[in-house]
Coordinates of C-alpha atoms in Angstrom, one line a residue:
M267 CA -85.9 219.9 1.0
H268 CA -84.0 216.5 1.6
H269 CA -83.4 214.7 -1.6
L270 CA -85.2 211.5 -0.1
W271 CA -88.2 213.2 -0.5
A272 CA -87.3 213.9 -4.6
I273 CA -87.8 209.8 -5.0
P274 CA -91.2 209.3 -6.2
E275 CA -91.6 205.5 -4.7
L276 CA -90.9 206.5 -1.2
V277 CA -93.0 209.7 -1.2
S278 CA -96.1 208.2 -2.7
Y279 CA -95.7 205.0 0.1
I280 CA -95.4 207.3 2.9
F281 CA -98.2 209.3 1.5
E282 CA -100.2 206.2 1.4
Y283 CA -100.7 205.7 5.0
L284 CA -102.3 209.7 5.1
E285 CA -106.3 209.8 5.1
R286 CA -107.5 211.3 2.2
Q287 CA -108.3 214.2 3.8
D288 CA -104.3 215.1 4.9
Q289 CA -103.2 213.5 1.4
A290 CA -105.1 216.8 0.0
S291 CA -103.5 219.4 2.3
V292 CA -100.6 217.7 1.1
A293 CA -100.9 218.3 -2.5
L294 CA -100.8 221.7 -1.8
V295 CA -97.7 221.6 -0.4
C296 CA -95.2 222.3 -3.4
R297 CA -95.3 220.1 -6.9
V298 CA -93.9 217.2 -6.5
F299 CA -95.9 216.1 -3.8
S300 CA -99.2 217.6 -6.0
T301 CA -98.4 215.1 -8.1
L302 CA -98.5 211.9 -5.7
A303 CA -100.4 213.4 -3.6
T304 CA -103.3 214.0 -6.0
S305 CA -103.7 210.5 -7.9
L306 CA -103.9 209.5 -3.7
V307 CA -106.7 211.9 -3.3
W308 CA -108.7 210.4 -7.1
H309 CA -107.3 206.4 -6.2
K310 CA -110.9 205.8 -5.2
V311 CA -114.0 207.8 -5.5
D312 CA -117.2 206.5 -3.6
N313 CA -120.0 209.7 -4.1
F314 CA -120.1 211.3 -8.2
S315 CA -120.7 215.0 -6.9
A316 CA -117.1 215.2 -6.4
L317 CA -116.6 214.5 -9.8
A318 CA -119.2 216.5 -10.9
N319 CA -118.2 219.2 -9.2
L320 CA -115.3 219.7 -11.1
L321 CA -117.5 220.5 -14.3
P322 CA -116.8 225.0 -15.0
G323 CA -119.0 226.3 -12.3
D324 CA -120.9 228.0 -14.8
S325 CA -122.6 225.2 -16.5
I326 CA -123.9 223.3 -14.1
S327 CA -126.2 224.2 -10.8
L328 CA -127.9 222.4 -8.1
D329 CA -132.2 222.5 -8.2
N330 CA -134.9 222.7 -5.3
N331 CA -134.6 219.4 -5.5
E332 CA -131.0 219.8 -5.1
W333 CA -130.4 217.6 -8.0
F334 CA -127.2 218.7 -10.1
T335 CA -128.4 220.7 -13.6
T336 CA -127.2 221.6 -16.2
T337 CA -127.3 225.4 -17.4
R338 CA -125.5 225.5 -20.5
S339 CA -124.3 222.3 -23.5
L340 CA -120.7 221.2 -22.6
S341 CA -117.8 221.7 -24.6
S342 CA -114.5 219.5 -24.5
L343 CA -113.1 222.2 -22.4
D344 CA -115.5 222.0 -19.4
W345 CA -114.3 218.2 -19.2
E346 CA -110.4 218.7 -19.5
R347 CA -110.7 218.8 -15.2
F348 CA -112.9 215.7 -15.3
V349 CA -110.8 213.8 -17.6
D350 CA -107.5 214.5 -16.4
R351 CA -109.3 213.4 -12.0
A352 CA -110.8 210.2 -14.1
S353 CA -108.0 209.0 -14.9
M354 CA -106.8 209.0 -11.9
V355 CA -109.7 206.5 -10.3
K356 CA -109.5 203.1 -9.6
T357 CA -112.2 202.4 -7.4
L358 CA -115.1 204.2 -8.5
E359 CA -118.2 204.0 -6.5
I360 CA -121.4 205.2 -8.2
Q361 CA -124.2 206.4 -8.0
I362 CA -126.6 206.5 -10.9
S363 CA -129.9 208.3 -9.6
P364 CA -132.2 211.1 -10.5
E365 CA -129.8 213.6 -8.6
Y366 CA -127.0 213.4 -11.3
Y367 CA -129.1 212.1 -14.4
A368 CA -128.2 215.1 -16.1
V369 CA -124.5 215.1 -15.5
Q370 CA -124.2 211.4 -15.9
Q371 CA -126.1 211.6 -19.9
E372 CA -123.8 214.7 -21.0
M373 CA -120.9 212.3 -19.9
A374 CA -122.2 208.9 -21.5
E375 CA -122.3 211.7 -24.7
H376 CA -118.8 212.8 -24.2
A377 CA -117.4 209.3 -24.2
L378 CA -119.0 208.4 -27.6
Q379 CA -117.7 211.2 -28.9
L380 CA -114.1 210.5 -27.2
G381 CA -114.6 206.8 -28.9
A382 CA -113.3 205.7 -25.8
P383 CA -113.9 205.2 -21.6
L384 CA -113.7 208.0 -19.6
F385 CA -111.9 206.0 -16.9
P386 CA -109.1 204.1 -18.7
N387 CA -107.4 203.0 -15.0
L388 CA -110.2 202.1 -13.2
K389 CA -110.4 198.7 -11.4
R390 CA -113.3 198.2 -9.4
L391 CA -116.3 199.3 -10.0
V392 CA -119.4 199.4 -7.4
L393 CA -122.7 200.2 -9.1
D394 CA -126.1 201.2 -7.4
Y395 CA -128.6 202.8 -9.6
Y396 CA -132.3 202.6 -8.6
P397 CA -135.2 203.8 -10.4
F398 CA -133.4 202.9 -13.7
P399 CA -133.2 206.1 -15.6
S400 CA -133.9 205.1 -19.4
D401 CA -130.4 205.8 -21.5
L402 CA -128.8 203.6 -18.8
V403 CA -126.7 201.6 -21.1
N404 CA -124.6 204.5 -22.7
I405 CA -123.8 205.6 -18.7
L406 CA -123.3 202.5 -18.2
K407 CA -120.7 201.9 -21.3
S408 CA -118.8 205.6 -20.4
L409 CA -117.7 203.6 -17.0
M410 CA -116.5 200.0 -19.3
N411 CA -113.1 200.2 -20.4
P412 CA -111.2 196.3 -20.9
D413 CA -109.1 196.4 -18.2
L414 CA -112.3 196.6 -15.7
L415 CA -111.6 193.7 -13.1
D416 CA -114.1 193.5 -10.3
I417 CA -117.9 194.6 -10.5
E418 CA -120.4 194.6 -8.0
V419 CA -124.3 195.9 -7.4
P420 CA -125.5 195.7 -4.6
R421 CA -129.0 194.6 -3.5
T422 CA -129.9 198.4 -3.7
S423 CA -129.6 198.7 -7.1
F424 CA -132.8 196.9 -7.7
P425 CA -136.4 197.2 -6.5
A426 CA -137.6 196.0 -3.4
T427 CA -141.2 195.6 -4.9
Y428 CA -141.7 192.5 -8.1
H429 CA -144.1 194.6 -9.7
A430 CA -140.8 196.1 -11.2
S431 CA -138.7 192.8 -11.6
E432 CA -139.3 192.6 -15.6
R433 CA -138.2 196.5 -16.1
A434 CA -135.0 195.0 -13.3
N435 CA -134.5 192.4 -15.7
T436 CA -134.1 194.1 -18.6
H437 CA -131.6 196.3 -17.5
L438 CA -129.7 193.4 -15.0
T439 CA -129.5 191.9 -19.3
R440 CA -127.7 195.0 -20.7
L441 CA -125.7 195.7 -17.7
L442 CA -124.3 191.9 -18.5
T443 CA -124.0 192.2 -22.1
T444 CA -121.7 195.8 -21.3
V445 CA -119.0 194.2 -18.9
P446 CA -115.8 193.5 -20.2
R447 CA -114.9 189.8 -20.5
S448 CA -111.8 190.4 -19.2
L449 CA -113.1 190.3 -16.3
R450 CA -112.3 188.6 -12.7
A451 CA -114.8 189.5 -9.8
L452 CA -118.4 189.8 -10.4
S453 CA -121.0 190.4 -7.4
M454 CA -124.6 191.5 -7.1
E455 CA -127.1 190.7 -5.0
P456 CA -130.6 190.2 -7.3
V457 CA -133.7 190.0 -5.1
F458 CA -136.2 189.6 -7.7
Q459 CA -137.0 186.6 -9.5
L460 CA -134.4 186.5 -13.0
S461 CA -135.9 186.0 -16.4
L462 CA -135.3 183.8 -18.5
Q463 CA -133.0 186.3 -21.1
S464 CA -131.8 187.9 -18.4
V465 CA -129.5 184.0 -17.3
C466 CA -129.0 183.2 -20.6
A467 CA -127.4 186.8 -19.9
L468 CA -125.4 185.4 -16.6
V469 CA -124.7 182.0 -18.5
L470 CA -123.3 183.5 -22.0
L471 CA -121.4 185.8 -19.6
F472 CA -120.1 182.9 -17.9
H473 CA -119.2 181.3 -20.9
E474 CA -117.0 183.6 -22.3
A475 CA -115.6 185.4 -19.1
A476 CA -112.8 182.8 -19.4
S477 CA -110.7 185.0 -16.7
L478 CA -113.4 185.2 -14.0
R479 CA -111.7 184.5 -10.5
S480 CA -114.6 185.1 -7.6
V481 CA -118.6 185.4 -8.2
H482 CA -121.1 186.2 -5.7
L483 CA -125.1 185.7 -6.4
V484 CA -127.6 186.5 -4.1
L485 CA -130.8 185.3 -6.0
S486 CA -134.5 184.8 -5.1
S487 CA -136.2 181.9 -5.7
G488 CA -138.6 180.8 -8.6
A489 CA -136.0 181.2 -10.9
D490 CA -134.0 178.4 -12.8
I491 CA -130.4 179.1 -12.4
A492 CA -129.2 175.2 -13.5
S493 CA -128.0 176.4 -16.4
V494 CA -126.0 179.2 -14.3
L495 CA -124.8 176.0 -12.2
L496 CA -123.4 174.5 -15.2
S497 CA -122.2 177.2 -16.5
L498 CA -120.1 177.8 -13.5
S499 CA -118.3 175.0 -12.9
K500 CA -117.1 175.4 -16.4
L501 CA -115.0 178.4 -15.2
E502 CA -111.6 176.8 -14.7
G503 CA -110.0 180.0 -13.7
L504 CA -113.0 180.4 -10.7
E505 CA -111.5 180.6 -7.6
R506 CA -114.2 181.9 -4.9
L507 CA -118.4 181.1 -5.6
A508 CA -120.7 182.4 -2.9
L509 CA -124.7 181.2 -3.9
V510 CA -127.3 182.6 -1.3
R511 CA -131.2 181.2 -2.3
P512 CA -132.4 180.5 1.0
R513 CA -135.7 178.6 -0.9
G514 CA -133.6 176.9 -2.5
L515 CA -130.3 176.4 -5.1
N516 CA -132.3 173.8 -7.7
V517 CA -128.8 171.9 -8.3
P518 CA -129.6 169.4 -10.6
D519 CA -129.6 165.6 -9.8
V520 CA -126.8 164.9 -11.7
M521 CA -125.0 167.6 -11.1
P522 CA -121.4 167.2 -13.5
R523 CA -118.2 167.5 -11.7
G524 CA -116.0 171.0 -12.3
F525 CA -114.6 173.6 -10.4
P526 CA -111.4 171.9 -10.8
R527 CA -109.7 175.4 -9.0
L528 CA -112.2 176.7 -6.2
V529 CA -110.5 177.9 -3.1
R530 CA -113.6 179.1 -0.6
L531 CA -117.1 178.3 -1.2
R532 CA -120.1 180.1 0.6
L533 CA -123.5 178.3 0.4
F534 CA -126.6 179.4 2.1
G535 CA -130.0 177.0 1.5
P536 CA -131.3 173.8 1.8
M537 CA -128.8 171.4 2.4
H538 CA -129.5 168.9 0.2
D539 CA -128.9 171.6 -2.3
M540 CA -125.4 172.3 -1.2
L541 CA -124.4 168.7 -0.8
R542 CA -125.5 168.0 -4.2
L543 CA -122.9 171.2 -5.5
I544 CA -120.2 170.0 -2.6
S545 CA -119.9 166.9 -4.6
S546 CA -119.7 168.0 -7.5
I547 CA -116.1 170.1 -6.5
T548 CA -112.9 168.6 -7.9
S549 CA -110.7 171.4 -7.0
P550 CA -108.0 169.9 -4.5
D551 CA -107.1 173.3 -3.3
L552 CA -110.3 174.0 -1.6
T553 CA -110.0 175.8 2.6
C554 CA -112.8 177.4 3.4
I555 CA -116.3 176.2 2.9
T556 CA -118.8 178.4 4.7
L557 CA -123.0 176.7 4.7
S558 CA -125.7 178.1 6.4
T559 CA -129.4 176.7 6.6
T560 CA -132.4 177.5 8.1
A561 CA -133.9 174.2 8.2
R562 CA -133.6 170.7 9.3
L563 CA -131.5 168.6 7.8
P564 CA -133.1 165.6 6.7
S565 CA -131.8 162.0 8.5
T566 CA -131.5 161.0 5.0
L567 CA -128.5 163.2 4.4
M568 CA -127.1 162.9 8.0
P569 CA -124.1 163.2 8.3
P570 CA -123.5 166.8 6.6
F571 CA -119.6 167.0 6.7
S572 CA -119.8 163.2 5.2
G573 CA -118.3 164.8 1.8
L574 CA -115.7 167.0 3.6
G575 CA -112.9 164.4 4.0
R576 CA -111.6 164.4 0.8
F577 CA -111.2 168.1 0.8
I578 CA -107.1 167.6 2.2
S579 CA -106.5 171.3 2.1
L580 CA -109.3 172.4 4.0
Q581 CA -108.3 174.7 6.5
I582 CA -111.4 176.9 7.2
V583 CA -115.2 175.4 8.1
R584 CA -118.3 177.8 9.2
F585 CA -121.4 175.7 9.9
H586 CA -124.6 177.9 10.9
F587 CA -127.5 175.0 11.3
G588 CA -130.4 176.9 13.1
L589 CA -133.1 174.4 13.7
Q590 CA -130.7 171.4 13.5
R591 CA -130.1 169.5 16.4
L592 CA -126.1 167.8 16.0
Q593 CA -124.3 165.0 17.3
W594 CA -120.6 164.2 17.6
K595 CA -121.0 161.7 14.8
D596 CA -121.4 163.8 12.2
L597 CA -118.6 166.5 13.5
E598 CA -116.5 163.2 13.0
P599 CA -115.9 163.2 9.5
L600 CA -114.1 166.8 9.6
L601 CA -111.4 164.5 11.9
V602 CA -109.5 163.7 8.3
C603 CA -108.9 167.4 7.6
H604 CA -105.6 167.7 9.5
R605 CA -105.2 171.1 8.4
L606 CA -108.1 172.7 9.7
R607 CA -106.9 176.4 11.2
T608 CA -110.8 177.0 11.5
V609 CA -113.8 175.4 13.2
Y610 CA -117.2 177.4 13.9
V611 CA -120.1 175.8 14.2
S612 CA -123.4 177.8 15.1
C613 CA -127.0 175.5 15.6
R614 CA -130.3 175.7 17.9
E615 CA -130.4 172.3 20.0
H616 CA -127.3 171.6 22.1
M617 CA -124.7 168.8 21.0
E618 CA -123.8 166.8 23.4
L619 CA -119.8 166.3 23.5
T620 CA -117.0 164.7 26.2
E621 CA -113.6 164.2 27.2
D622 CA -112.7 162.0 24.4
A623 CA -114.6 164.5 21.4
L624 CA -111.8 167.5 22.5
V625 CA -109.2 164.7 22.4
A626 CA -110.1 163.4 19.0
M627 CA -110.5 166.8 17.8
A628 CA -107.1 168.4 19.2
S629 CA -105.6 165.4 17.7
S630 CA -107.2 165.6 14.8
W631 CA -106.2 169.4 14.4
P632 CA -102.7 170.1 15.8
D633 CA -102.4 173.2 13.9
L634 CA -106.0 175.2 14.8
Q635 CA -106.0 178.6 15.7
D636 CA -110.3 179.6 16.3
L637 CA -112.2 176.3 17.9
E638 CA -116.0 177.8 18.2
L639 CA -119.2 176.2 19.2
I640 CA -122.4 177.4 20.0
F641 CA -125.7 175.8 21.1
Y642 CA -128.5 178.7 21.6
R643 CA -130.3 175.8 23.4
P644 CA -129.0 174.6 27.0
P645 CA -128.3 171.0 27.3
Q646 CA -130.9 168.5 28.4
P647 CA -130.9 167.2 31.9
N648 CA -127.8 164.9 32.5
G649 CA -126.6 166.2 29.1
K650 CA -122.8 165.3 28.6
L651 CA -120.6 169.0 28.8
I652 CA -116.6 168.5 28.5
P653 CA -115.2 168.3 32.0
I654 CA -112.9 171.6 32.7
Q655 CA -110.0 169.4 33.2
A656 CA -109.6 168.6 29.5
L657 CA -108.3 172.0 28.8
E658 CA -105.3 170.1 29.8
C659 CA -104.3 168.4 26.4
L660 CA -105.0 171.8 24.1
P661 CA -102.1 173.7 24.9
R662 CA -100.0 170.2 23.8
K663 CA -101.7 169.1 21.0
C664 CA -102.6 172.4 20.2
P665 CA -100.1 174.6 20.4
S666 CA -101.4 177.8 17.9
L667 CA -104.9 178.1 19.6
R668 CA -105.4 181.6 19.2
H669 CA -109.9 181.7 20.3
I670 CA -111.9 178.8 21.9
C671 CA -115.6 179.1 22.8
V672 CA -116.6 175.8 23.8
P673 CA -119.2 174.1 26.5
L674 CA -117.9 173.7 29.3
D675 CA -118.4 171.7 33.1
V676 CA -117.4 174.0 35.9
S677 CA -119.1 172.8 38.4
V678 CA -118.0 171.1 41.7
S679 CA -116.5 167.4 41.1
S680 CA -114.9 165.3 43.2
D681 CA -111.9 165.1 40.8
P682 CA -109.3 168.6 41.9
L683 CA -107.8 170.5 39.2
P684 CA -104.5 169.1 37.5
V685 CA -101.6 171.0 38.2
V686 CA -100.1 172.1 34.8
T687 CA -96.3 172.3 34.7
P688 CA -94.6 175.2 32.3
S689 CA -93.5 172.7 29.8
N690 CA -97.8 171.9 28.9
A691 CA -98.0 175.3 29.2
S692 CA -99.1 177.7 25.7
Q693 CA -98.5 181.8 24.7
R694 CA -100.9 181.7 21.8
L695 CA -104.5 181.8 23.0
S696 CA -105.7 185.8 24.1
F697 CA -109.5 184.5 24.3
L698 CA -111.7 182.0 26.1
N699 CA -114.9 182.0 26.2
L700 CA -116.4 179.5 28.7
R701 CA -120.2 178.2 28.1
S702 CA -121.3 175.9 31.3
S703 CA -124.7 174.4 32.6
E704 CA -123.6 175.7 36.0
I705 CA -121.6 178.0 37.7
G706 CA -119.6 176.0 40.2
H707 CA -118.1 176.9 43.5
S708 CA -114.0 176.6 42.6
I709 CA -114.0 179.5 40.0
A710 CA -110.8 181.3 41.9
E711 CA -109.0 177.3 41.2
V712 CA -110.6 177.1 38.1
A713 CA -109.1 180.8 37.3
T714 CA -105.0 179.5 38.5
F715 CA -105.5 176.1 36.1
L716 CA -106.6 178.7 33.3
T717 CA -104.1 180.9 33.9
A718 CA -101.4 178.4 34.5
L719 CA -102.3 176.7 31.2
W720 CA -102.6 179.7 28.8
P721 CA -100.2 183.0 30.8
S722 CA -101.0 184.7 27.8
I723 CA -105.2 185.2 28.1
T724 CA -105.8 188.7 28.0
R725 CA -109.6 188.0 27.7
L726 CA -111.9 185.7 29.3
G727 CA -115.9 185.3 28.7
F728 CA -118.2 183.4 30.9
S729 CA -121.7 182.6 30.2
S730 CA -124.1 179.9 31.2
D731 CA -127.3 178.0 30.3
C732 CA -128.4 177.0 34.4
D733 CA -132.1 177.5 34.9
T734 CA -132.0 180.0 38.2
S735 CA -133.7 182.6 38.5
E736 CA -132.5 186.2 36.0
E737 CA -131.9 187.9 39.6
T738 CA -129.8 184.9 41.2
L739 CA -127.9 184.0 37.7
C740 CA -126.6 187.9 37.4
Q741 CA -125.7 187.7 40.8
N742 CA -123.9 184.5 40.8
L743 CA -121.8 185.8 37.9
Q744 CA -121.2 188.9 39.1
D745 CA -119.5 187.5 42.1
K746 CA -117.4 184.4 39.6
M747 CA -116.5 187.1 37.2
E748 CA -114.8 189.3 40.1
A749 CA -113.4 185.9 41.6
I750 CA -111.9 185.2 37.9
L751 CA -110.8 189.0 37.4
G752 CA -109.2 189.4 40.9
R753 CA -107.4 186.1 40.7
L754 CA -106.1 187.0 36.9
L755 CA -104.6 190.7 38.3
E756 CA -102.8 188.6 41.1
A757 CA -100.7 186.6 38.8
H758 CA -99.9 190.4 36.6
W759 CA -102.5 189.9 33.2
F760 CA -105.6 192.1 32.4
C761 CA -108.7 190.5 31.5

């Protein structure tokens, strides 16, 4: 064997690129490979049965329901292989369910006897449990260790019906009390109404877990979580926050200033709650904001982006406004965010845009890479659309553009399309999606114009909002797309 294969760091780096089944095969080659490959195989465990099968075959069996049962008491020797592999696990997705209860209870008892965590190197834990076992706390304690950094409890772990919420709250509270205070990321989706006990446990966790960097909560309506928001705002190290609560975030009327280091923010709820929470953010480093709402925006809160100009580091904005009708003046406050790289706005009603609006966006966002303006209803009769000639300014003002999806007017116009010089072309754009109110007749000219602006185009989409019969529309689209594809292929580009 070549001496390079005796360098553990190099071999381990190569093995990381193998599929899991290939890593298992490599572990059988020799002792050197076995140690390195085995640790990679057990780096992530997404099914508890893999761990249960490490126990001696005569100590466990499957009953008629395919549930694991223990056939005899387990000694320390029976746990040797289990403990050895558990020490290699860094990410564990565990199902605390009836089919594993017998083994998991034995695991909890063995952890108590050892007086140490069974997974000492565990960094990320994904818990999936329901219905709740009676000794859930002991099972959880056997999984926790002081160095655990990330805990995720998905929605499937909680009851879908509210009649079980009292018991669910009790177990949620127990979970929060066992979580190590060195935690860096917490993600939970308790879709039941939180009790006062659960809220207090959350507040206590946020007060004590000073190292928390990421929090993701999907909450039901009904519970007052104002105290949770207040405790979150005081977390000096919090960098990522996601709060999803369709019927209201219950943000206090006077929200104290906080979130000093927040970098990414995702909110789903009524607009007045989201804007009130945004107004309390003091972080100068906020780079990504995602706001989603399904209700119409009150006119007293327009424009919805008025408070975002102070985030000078803002690079990504995603807004899903559902039923709302937006106007260009509502987007204008974003023009002061000169570092924007991604702008995504979707709403049901069409927003009128002009050539001046597109030029203003291009001039204000020189680093823009992705621009999507999605409106699910066609414009009103005689509504304004951006003329396709206006695209000529984009390669020069936004040379980093990779993806564009905007409503354009590609109908027949008396103004001819401009001739593009090579100095105005850009090699970055790969996808262009045109949304038009009409299907023009000069589609070949349009294709020539687009490929001259962006010779790097590899994908071209075309959608129409025109009011014609479905059969005629499909035929027109097919004819025009064939013309575009033929023109692109003539220019030696693939679509």
